[in-house]
Short mmCIF file of C-alpha atoms and ligand atoms in Angstrom, two decimals:
data_model
loop_
_atom_site.label_atom_id
_atom_site.label_comp_id
_atom_site.label_asym_id
_atom_site.label_seq_id
_atom_site.Cartn_x
_atom_site.Cartn_y
_atom_site.Cartn_z
CA MET A 190 0.02 27.02 0.03
CA SER A 191 -1.75 28.14 -1.93
CA PHE A 192 -4.26 26.81 -4.58
CA ASP A 193 -1.73 27.20 -7.44
CA ASP A 194 1.34 24.87 -5.93
CA THR A 195 -0.60 23.02 -3.58
CA PRO A 196 -2.74 19.81 -4.88
CA LEU A 197 -5.91 20.17 -3.24
CA VAL A 198 -6.27 16.07 -2.89
CA SER A 199 -3.40 15.31 -0.78
CA ALA A 200 -3.55 18.48 1.88
CA ASN A 201 -5.29 18.12 5.20
CA LEU A 202 -8.55 19.90 6.55
CA GLU A 203 -6.47 22.29 8.39
CA GLU A 204 -4.45 23.43 5.21
CA LEU A 205 -7.35 23.69 3.33
CA LYS A 206 -8.89 25.67 5.99
CA ALA A 207 -5.28 27.97 5.47
CA ILE A 208 -5.50 27.69 1.67
CA LEU A 209 -9.44 28.67 1.25
CA SER A 210 -8.34 31.94 4.00
CA GLN A 211 -5.53 33.23 2.06
CA GLU A 212 -8.86 33.57 -0.68
CA GLY A 213 -11.10 34.83 1.30
CA TYR A 214 -13.46 32.05 2.15
CA PRO A 215 -14.64 30.50 5.71
CA ALA A 216 -13.64 27.62 7.22
CA TYR A 217 -16.65 25.85 6.18
CA ARG A 218 -16.07 25.97 3.27
CA ALA A 219 -12.92 23.94 3.01
CA SER A 220 -15.17 21.34 5.23
CA GLN A 221 -17.26 21.35 2.14
CA ILE A 222 -14.41 20.44 -0.73
CA PHE A 223 -12.84 17.84 1.97
CA ASP A 224 -16.30 15.88 2.31
CA TRP A 225 -17.47 15.74 -1.19
CA ILE A 226 -13.26 15.40 -2.31
CA HIS A 227 -12.90 12.76 0.31
CA ALA A 228 -16.33 11.03 1.59
CA ARG A 229 -17.74 11.06 -1.20
CA GLY A 230 -15.28 10.91 -4.17
CA GLU A 231 -16.11 13.75 -6.22
CA LEU A 232 -13.01 15.14 -8.02
CA ASP A 233 -15.34 17.26 -10.65
CA PRO A 234 -16.13 21.02 -8.69
CA GLU A 235 -18.87 21.40 -11.23
CA ARG A 236 -20.54 18.81 -9.15
CA MET A 237 -19.69 20.36 -5.81
CA THR A 238 -23.21 22.00 -5.79
CA ASN A 239 -23.20 23.90 -2.53
CA LEU A 240 -20.08 25.79 -3.38
CA PRO A 241 -20.79 29.42 -4.96
CA GLU A 242 -19.61 29.52 -8.56
CA ALA A 243 -16.72 31.67 -8.06
CA LEU A 244 -14.99 29.12 -6.09
CA ARG A 245 -16.20 26.58 -8.25
CA GLN A 246 -14.34 28.06 -10.67
CA THR A 247 -11.22 28.80 -9.32
CA LEU A 248 -10.94 25.49 -8.33
CA LYS A 249 -11.31 24.09 -12.15
CA GLN A 250 -8.84 26.88 -12.86
CA SER A 251 -6.71 25.96 -10.72
CA ASN A 252 -6.35 22.22 -11.93
CA ALA A 253 -4.81 20.90 -8.43
CA LEU A 254 -7.35 18.21 -7.75
CA VAL A 255 -6.10 15.44 -8.89
CA PRO A 256 -2.45 14.88 -11.00
CA VAL A 257 -3.14 11.13 -11.89
CA GLN A 258 -5.21 9.35 -14.18
CA LEU A 259 -6.91 6.46 -14.98
CA GLY A 260 -5.45 4.24 -18.08
CA GLU A 261 -6.65 1.15 -19.21
CA VAL A 262 -8.57 -1.12 -16.32
CA HIS A 263 -7.62 -5.15 -17.13
CA THR A 264 -10.58 -6.76 -15.63
CA SER A 265 -9.83 -10.77 -13.96
CA ALA A 266 -12.13 -13.51 -13.96
CA ASP A 267 -11.77 -13.93 -10.45
CA GLY A 268 -13.62 -10.02 -10.66
CA THR A 269 -9.61 -8.80 -9.56
CA ARG A 270 -8.64 -5.43 -12.14
CA LYS A 271 -5.77 -3.90 -12.43
CA ILE A 272 -5.17 -0.58 -12.82
CA GLU A 273 -2.96 1.40 -14.82
CA ILE A 274 -2.41 5.06 -12.89
CA LEU A 275 -1.17 8.01 -15.39
CA LEU A 276 0.63 10.52 -13.65
CA SER A 277 1.43 13.57 -15.05
CA ASP A 278 5.14 13.34 -16.41
CA GLY A 279 4.17 11.02 -19.00
CA LEU A 280 5.25 8.11 -15.94
CA MET A 281 2.92 5.22 -15.24
CA VAL A 282 2.17 3.15 -12.06
CA GLU A 283 -0.20 0.60 -11.20
CA THR A 284 -3.02 -0.10 -8.51
CA VAL A 285 -4.93 -3.82 -7.83
CA LEU A 286 -8.85 -3.73 -6.64
CA ILE A 287 -8.99 -7.08 -5.16
CA PRO A 288 -12.86 -7.93 -3.68
CA ASP A 289 -14.09 -10.22 -1.38
CA GLY A 290 -17.47 -10.30 -0.33
CA LYS A 291 -18.13 -7.56 1.27
CA LYS A 292 -14.25 -6.12 1.32
CA LEU A 293 -12.21 -4.23 -1.26
CA THR A 294 -9.18 -3.98 -0.54
CA GLN A 295 -7.40 -1.58 -3.12
CA CYS A 296 -3.45 -2.23 -3.48
CA ILE A 297 -1.85 0.71 -4.31
CA SER A 298 1.88 1.67 -5.48
CA SER A 299 4.15 4.12 -3.34
CA GLN A 300 7.10 4.73 -5.63
CA VAL A 301 7.47 4.07 -9.46
CA GLY A 302 10.18 1.67 -9.87
CA CYS A 303 12.04 0.47 -6.39
CA SER A 304 15.63 0.93 -5.22
CA VAL A 305 15.38 -2.43 -3.12
CA GLY A 306 15.40 -4.90 -6.08
CA CYS A 307 14.13 -8.60 -4.59
CA ASP A 308 14.26 -10.80 -6.90
CA PHE A 309 11.93 -12.29 -6.95
CA CYS A 310 9.93 -8.54 -7.51
CA ARG A 311 9.29 -7.46 -10.96
CA SER A 312 8.41 -4.40 -9.66
CA GLY A 313 12.55 -3.53 -8.79
CA LYS A 314 13.49 -4.59 -11.78
CA PHE A 315 13.67 -1.74 -13.33
CA GLY A 316 15.24 -0.21 -10.14
CA TYR A 317 13.77 2.99 -8.51
CA VAL A 318 13.02 6.33 -10.58
CA ARG A 319 11.01 8.42 -8.63
CA ASN A 320 8.91 8.94 -5.60
CA LEU A 321 4.98 9.41 -5.88
CA ASP A 322 3.56 13.09 -4.04
CA ALA A 323 1.41 12.46 -1.90
CA ALA A 324 -1.64 14.05 -4.16
CA GLU A 325 -0.90 11.09 -6.68
CA ILE A 326 -1.10 8.23 -4.18
CA ILE A 327 -4.43 9.43 -3.08
CA GLY A 328 -5.38 10.05 -6.25
CA GLN A 329 -4.78 6.06 -6.96
CA VAL A 330 -7.85 5.75 -4.68
CA LEU A 331 -9.80 8.29 -6.07
CA VAL A 332 -9.91 7.49 -9.98
CA ALA A 333 -10.01 4.08 -8.85
CA LYS A 334 -13.48 4.69 -7.62
CA GLN A 335 -14.02 4.47 -11.65
CA ALA A 336 -13.69 0.90 -12.38
CA TYR A 337 -15.64 0.29 -9.08
CA PHE A 338 -18.70 -2.34 -9.51
CA GLU A 339 -22.02 -1.37 -8.41
CA ASP A 340 -22.21 -1.49 -5.26
CA GLU A 341 -18.84 -1.85 -4.21
CA GLN A 342 -17.33 0.30 -1.54
CA LEU A 343 -14.11 0.38 -0.56
CA THR A 344 -13.29 -1.23 2.81
CA ASN A 345 -9.30 -1.49 3.25
CA VAL A 346 -6.18 -0.50 1.44
CA VAL A 347 -2.13 -1.91 1.14
CA PHE A 348 0.58 -0.11 0.96
CA MET A 349 2.10 -3.25 -1.44
CA GLY A 350 1.78 -2.15 -4.63
CA ILE A 351 5.35 -0.49 -6.85
CA GLY A 352 7.97 0.53 -4.51
CA GLU A 353 9.19 0.38 -0.71
CA PRO A 354 6.88 2.81 1.46
CA LEU A 355 9.16 3.81 4.28
CA HIS A 356 11.10 4.86 1.25
CA ASN A 357 8.93 7.89 0.79
CA TYR A 358 8.14 7.99 4.27
CA ASP A 359 6.27 11.47 4.66
CA ASN A 360 4.10 11.19 1.46
CA VAL A 361 3.03 7.46 2.47
CA VAL A 362 2.03 8.86 6.40
CA ARG A 363 0.30 11.81 4.80
CA THR A 364 -1.69 9.37 2.22
CA TRP A 365 -2.91 7.33 5.41
CA ARG A 366 -3.73 10.02 7.81
CA LEU A 367 -5.65 11.23 4.84
CA LEU A 368 -7.55 7.53 4.59
CA CYS A 369 -7.87 7.23 7.82
CA ASP A 370 -9.31 10.90 8.48
CA PRO A 371 -13.13 10.48 10.21
CA SER A 372 -14.15 13.34 7.91
CA GLY A 373 -12.73 11.88 4.84
CA LEU A 374 -12.84 7.95 3.65
CA ASN A 375 -12.80 7.30 7.65
CA LEU A 376 -11.37 3.73 6.98
CA SER A 377 -10.39 2.00 9.88
CA SER A 378 -6.56 2.62 10.52
CA ARG A 379 -6.33 -1.22 11.02
CA LYS A 380 -7.62 -1.87 7.68
CA VAL A 381 -4.98 0.63 6.13
CA THR A 382 -1.55 -1.53 6.18
CA ILE A 383 1.99 0.02 4.97
CA SER A 384 4.10 -2.71 4.09
CA THR A 385 7.95 -2.62 4.13
CA ALA A 386 10.53 -5.14 3.50
CA GLY A 387 12.01 -3.48 6.40
CA ILE A 388 12.97 -0.14 6.86
CA VAL A 389 14.10 0.17 10.17
CA HIS A 390 14.60 3.76 10.62
CA GLY A 391 10.80 4.11 9.49
CA ILE A 392 9.56 1.37 11.39
CA GLU A 393 10.88 3.57 14.72
CA LYS A 394 9.22 6.83 12.67
CA LEU A 395 6.19 5.23 12.20
CA GLY A 396 5.61 4.29 15.55
CA LEU A 397 6.56 7.62 17.34
CA ASP A 398 4.25 9.98 14.30
CA LEU A 399 1.47 7.62 14.46
CA GLY A 400 1.97 5.82 17.43
CA GLY A 401 1.64 2.36 16.83
CA LYS A 402 -2.18 2.61 15.07
CA ALA A 403 -0.83 1.96 11.58
CA ALA A 404 -1.08 -1.84 10.89
CA LEU A 405 2.13 -2.85 9.81
CA ALA A 406 3.06 -6.07 7.41
CA ILE A 407 6.67 -6.45 6.89
CA SER A 408 8.46 -8.79 4.26
CA LEU A 409 10.76 -10.90 5.80
CA HIS A 410 11.30 -13.94 3.58
CA ALA A 411 13.98 -15.40 5.30
CA ALA A 412 15.29 -17.07 9.09
CA THR A 413 18.91 -16.10 8.40
CA GLU A 414 20.82 -13.40 7.39
CA ASP A 415 22.24 -15.49 4.63
CA THR A 416 19.08 -16.22 3.26
CA ARG A 417 17.45 -12.78 3.83
CA GLN A 418 20.90 -11.38 2.04
CA LYS A 419 20.01 -13.70 -1.41
CA LEU A 420 16.48 -12.56 -1.58
CA VAL A 421 16.15 -8.66 0.00
CA THR A 422 19.30 -7.58 -1.69
CA GLY A 423 19.25 -3.93 -1.63
CA LEU A 424 18.65 -3.43 2.05
CA LYS A 425 21.24 -3.56 4.83
CA ALA A 426 19.11 -4.14 7.95
CA SER A 427 19.86 -7.57 9.52
CA LEU A 428 16.96 -9.70 10.76
CA ALA A 429 18.11 -8.94 14.42
CA ASP A 430 17.57 -4.78 13.84
CA ILE A 431 14.33 -5.65 12.38
CA ILE A 432 12.81 -8.25 15.03
CA ASP A 433 14.40 -5.53 18.10
CA ALA A 434 12.41 -2.71 15.68
CA LEU A 435 9.14 -4.72 16.18
CA LYS A 436 9.85 -5.36 19.69
CA ARG A 437 10.20 -0.95 20.04
CA TYR A 438 7.07 -0.55 17.97
CA PRO A 439 4.28 1.29 19.98
CA LEU A 440 1.76 -2.07 18.99
CA PRO A 441 -1.89 -1.37 20.19
CA LYS A 442 -3.66 -4.43 22.74
CA ARG A 443 -4.81 -7.21 21.10
CA ARG A 444 -3.01 -6.23 17.44
CA ARG A 445 -0.53 -8.50 15.65
CA PHE A 446 2.29 -7.32 12.66
CA THR A 447 1.83 -9.38 9.73
CA ILE A 448 4.77 -11.16 8.30
CA GLU A 449 5.18 -11.71 4.66
CA TYR A 450 6.99 -14.47 3.79
CA VAL A 451 7.65 -15.24 -0.21
CA LEU A 452 8.28 -18.92 -0.38
CA VAL A 453 11.05 -19.76 -3.38
CA LYS A 454 11.61 -23.46 -4.19
CA GLY A 455 15.13 -24.17 -2.68
CA VAL A 456 15.97 -20.99 -1.04
CA ASN A 457 13.69 -20.53 1.83
CA ASP A 458 11.37 -23.70 1.72
CA SER A 459 12.55 -26.32 3.88
CA ASP A 460 11.73 -27.85 7.50
CA GLU A 461 14.40 -25.91 8.54
CA ASP A 462 13.62 -22.58 7.06
CA ALA A 463 9.75 -22.95 8.79
CA ARG A 464 11.42 -24.24 12.36
CA ASN A 465 14.13 -21.14 12.46
CA LEU A 466 11.48 -18.74 11.97
CA SER A 467 9.41 -19.73 14.17
CA LYS A 468 12.15 -19.33 16.93
CA LEU A 469 12.73 -15.86 15.35
CA LEU A 470 9.08 -14.67 15.69
CA ASN A 471 8.63 -15.79 19.02
CA PRO A 472 8.65 -12.60 20.93
CA ILE A 473 6.71 -10.70 18.75
CA PRO A 474 2.78 -10.96 17.78
CA VAL A 475 2.35 -12.15 14.46
CA LYS A 476 0.21 -13.62 11.60
CA VAL A 477 2.38 -15.07 9.26
CA ASN A 478 1.00 -14.43 6.04
CA LEU A 479 2.61 -17.19 3.52
CA LEU A 480 2.74 -16.39 -0.35
CA PRO A 481 4.17 -18.90 -3.12
CA LEU A 482 6.42 -17.31 -5.75
CA ASN A 483 4.23 -15.65 -8.40
CA PRO A 484 6.49 -16.82 -10.86
CA HIS A 485 6.95 -14.38 -13.75
CA ASP A 486 9.01 -12.98 -16.94
CA LEU A 487 11.53 -11.21 -14.73
CA SER A 488 12.70 -13.93 -12.48
CA ASN A 489 14.03 -17.34 -12.34
CA MET A 490 12.68 -18.26 -8.70
CA ALA A 491 9.57 -20.78 -8.44
CA PRO A 492 7.26 -21.92 -6.03
CA PRO A 493 7.71 -24.82 -4.34
CA ASP A 494 5.28 -27.75 -5.34
CA ASP A 495 2.03 -27.65 -2.61
CA ALA A 496 3.08 -30.31 -0.51
CA ARG A 497 6.01 -28.34 0.46
CA VAL A 498 4.01 -24.72 1.10
CA GLU A 499 2.06 -27.38 3.18
CA ALA A 500 4.99 -29.14 5.45
CA PHE A 501 5.95 -25.72 5.99
CA GLN A 502 2.94 -24.15 7.07
CA ARG A 503 2.35 -26.84 9.29
CA ILE A 504 5.49 -26.82 11.60
CA LEU A 505 4.47 -22.90 11.87
CA VAL A 506 0.96 -23.51 12.78
CA ASN A 507 2.54 -26.18 15.16
CA LYS A 508 4.74 -23.95 16.65
CA GLY A 509 1.21 -21.78 18.01
CA ILE A 510 1.54 -19.58 14.71
CA SER A 511 -1.09 -18.34 13.40
CA VAL A 512 -0.69 -18.72 9.36
CA PHE A 513 -2.85 -17.43 6.20
CA MET A 514 -1.92 -18.47 2.69
CA ARG A 515 -2.75 -15.63 0.44
CA LYS A 516 -5.41 -16.31 -2.01
CA ARG A 517 -3.47 -15.90 -5.83
CA ARG A 518 -5.91 -13.35 -7.23
CA GLY A 519 -5.98 -11.64 -10.78
CA ASP A 520 -3.02 -14.14 -11.85
CA ASP A 521 -4.72 -14.11 -15.36
CA ILE A 522 -3.96 -10.20 -15.45
CA ASN A 523 0.01 -10.01 -13.80
CA ALA A 524 -2.36 -8.54 -11.06
CA ALA A 525 -0.78 -10.73 -7.90
CA CYS A 526 2.03 -9.53 -5.54
CA GLY A 527 4.84 -8.86 -7.69
CA GLN A 528 4.03 -8.66 -10.82
CA LEU A 529 3.30 -4.86 -10.99
CA LEU A 530 5.61 -3.32 -12.94
CA GLY A 531 4.31 -0.27 -14.49
CA LYS A 532 6.12 1.89 -17.29
CA PRO A 533 9.04 3.73 -15.94
CA GLY A 534 10.89 4.41 -19.23
CA LYS A 535 7.53 6.01 -20.78
N1 SAH B 290 8.01 -2.71 -0.87
C1 SAH B 290 7.18 -3.31 -0.03
C2 SAH B 290 6.05 -3.62 -0.67
C3 SAH B 290 5.37 -3.91 -2.14
S1 SAH B 290 5.48 -5.16 -2.16
C4 SAH B 290 7.54 -4.67 0.44
O1 SAH B 290 7.89 -5.68 -0.11
O2 SAH B 290 6.83 -5.11 1.40
C5 SAH B 290 4.47 -6.67 -1.88
C6 SAH B 290 4.34 -7.71 -0.97
O3 SAH B 290 4.40 -8.82 -2.05
C7 SAH B 290 5.83 -8.08 -0.50
O4 SAH B 290 5.43 -9.07 0.69
C8 SAH B 290 6.26 -8.91 -1.41
O5 SAH B 290 7.84 -9.37 -1.26
C9 SAH B 290 5.72 -9.75 -2.39
N2 SAH B 290 5.97 -10.37 -3.44
C10 SAH B 290 7.23 -9.64 -4.31
N3 SAH B 290 6.79 -10.63 -5.29
C11 SAH B 290 6.66 -11.52 -5.06
C12 SAH B 290 6.25 -13.01 -6.12
N4 SAH B 290 7.26 -12.72 -6.68
N5 SAH B 290 5.54 -13.55 -5.36
C13 SAH B 290 4.91 -13.28 -4.62
N6 SAH B 290 5.06 -12.39 -3.24
C14 SAH B 290 5.46 -11.22 -4.52
FE1 SF4 B 291 11.03 -3.59 -3.79
FE2 SF4 B 291 9.02 -4.74 -2.41
FE3 SF4 B 291 9.09 -5.33 -4.83
FE4 SF4 B 291 11.53 -5.48 -3.17
S1 SF4 B 291 9.33 -6.76 -3.18
S2 SF4 B 291 11.77 -5.22 -4.71
S3 SF4 B 291 11.13 -4.11 -1.37
S4 SF4 B 291 8.46 -3.47 -4.37
#
């Protein structure tokens, strides 16, 4: 590892110390740089005022700080901002800032495209292009600060943008650790959520590597194997395998999994589906996030009407399951769930 081959934004404190010691700098310089980048969000070495001039120049010349740039920012009437993130090879992904009272949630992307290709999701429509590296993933959080409103402070991060996070395991876990690092942004582990369509070996590995600390959301969308195959076409894992993996996950006490369920008219929205879902989820601690499908230009699927959504929700609640409906945010700028696309061909 050296200044020239390692983006410093994705190095953890220990790695940063090793890189700096190779250049003859003491460990506390690494702590200062880590603090500037992750705790204060300062990306310009010129403004890292407690560093010696020579080190600032080295940082500038190494050009190793953040490999992404802010592109266009589209602001919705409800304050949601969809932000283009320009990658150094000309590709682009998107990230979304979602304000909610004192909370500010950022939804980040982990891949360009997605190989899972769920039919209702815009992000997978061009297939998989490439993984983002950790510097590009954390880079989204660092550059998006330029689009904060006054006095906003990031409180939550969700890996719910473009891509399947557990298909890019190492880079996602590295970013998760950086976001929760007490010397850096110091987000609470329960507020940094990894969302997966159900990569069983990834869920298992996450349990081992992070001791169950990562907040986990599972995009289930179905209560029977047939329906699951219709909606999540690109994954082989059965619902039974996924539920087994969740049973084995070392979930800390009083925590629950989030189960995401996109309601699709005529496909997974019947009373029977709701009853099957409550049975399937019975053995694990969950809260269910119901998302009536956000329609978009690349899918023919539609959301159920409000009465159907309510009936579905009522059945789950009557079975003792906590359910929340995700508010549709940023609809007018295609920033709602499943509407992010990026420009893989550009
Ligand atoms: N690949 C991961 C994370 C990104 S998708 C996953 O699938 O979990 C984030 C969430 O948005 C998923 O639950 C996904 O199913 C949902 N989503 C995708 N398309 C949607 C749409 N058109 N309407 C509503 N939610 C959608
Ligand atoms: Fe990929 Fe998730 Fe979209 Fe499915 S919902 S295509 S897994 S990003």
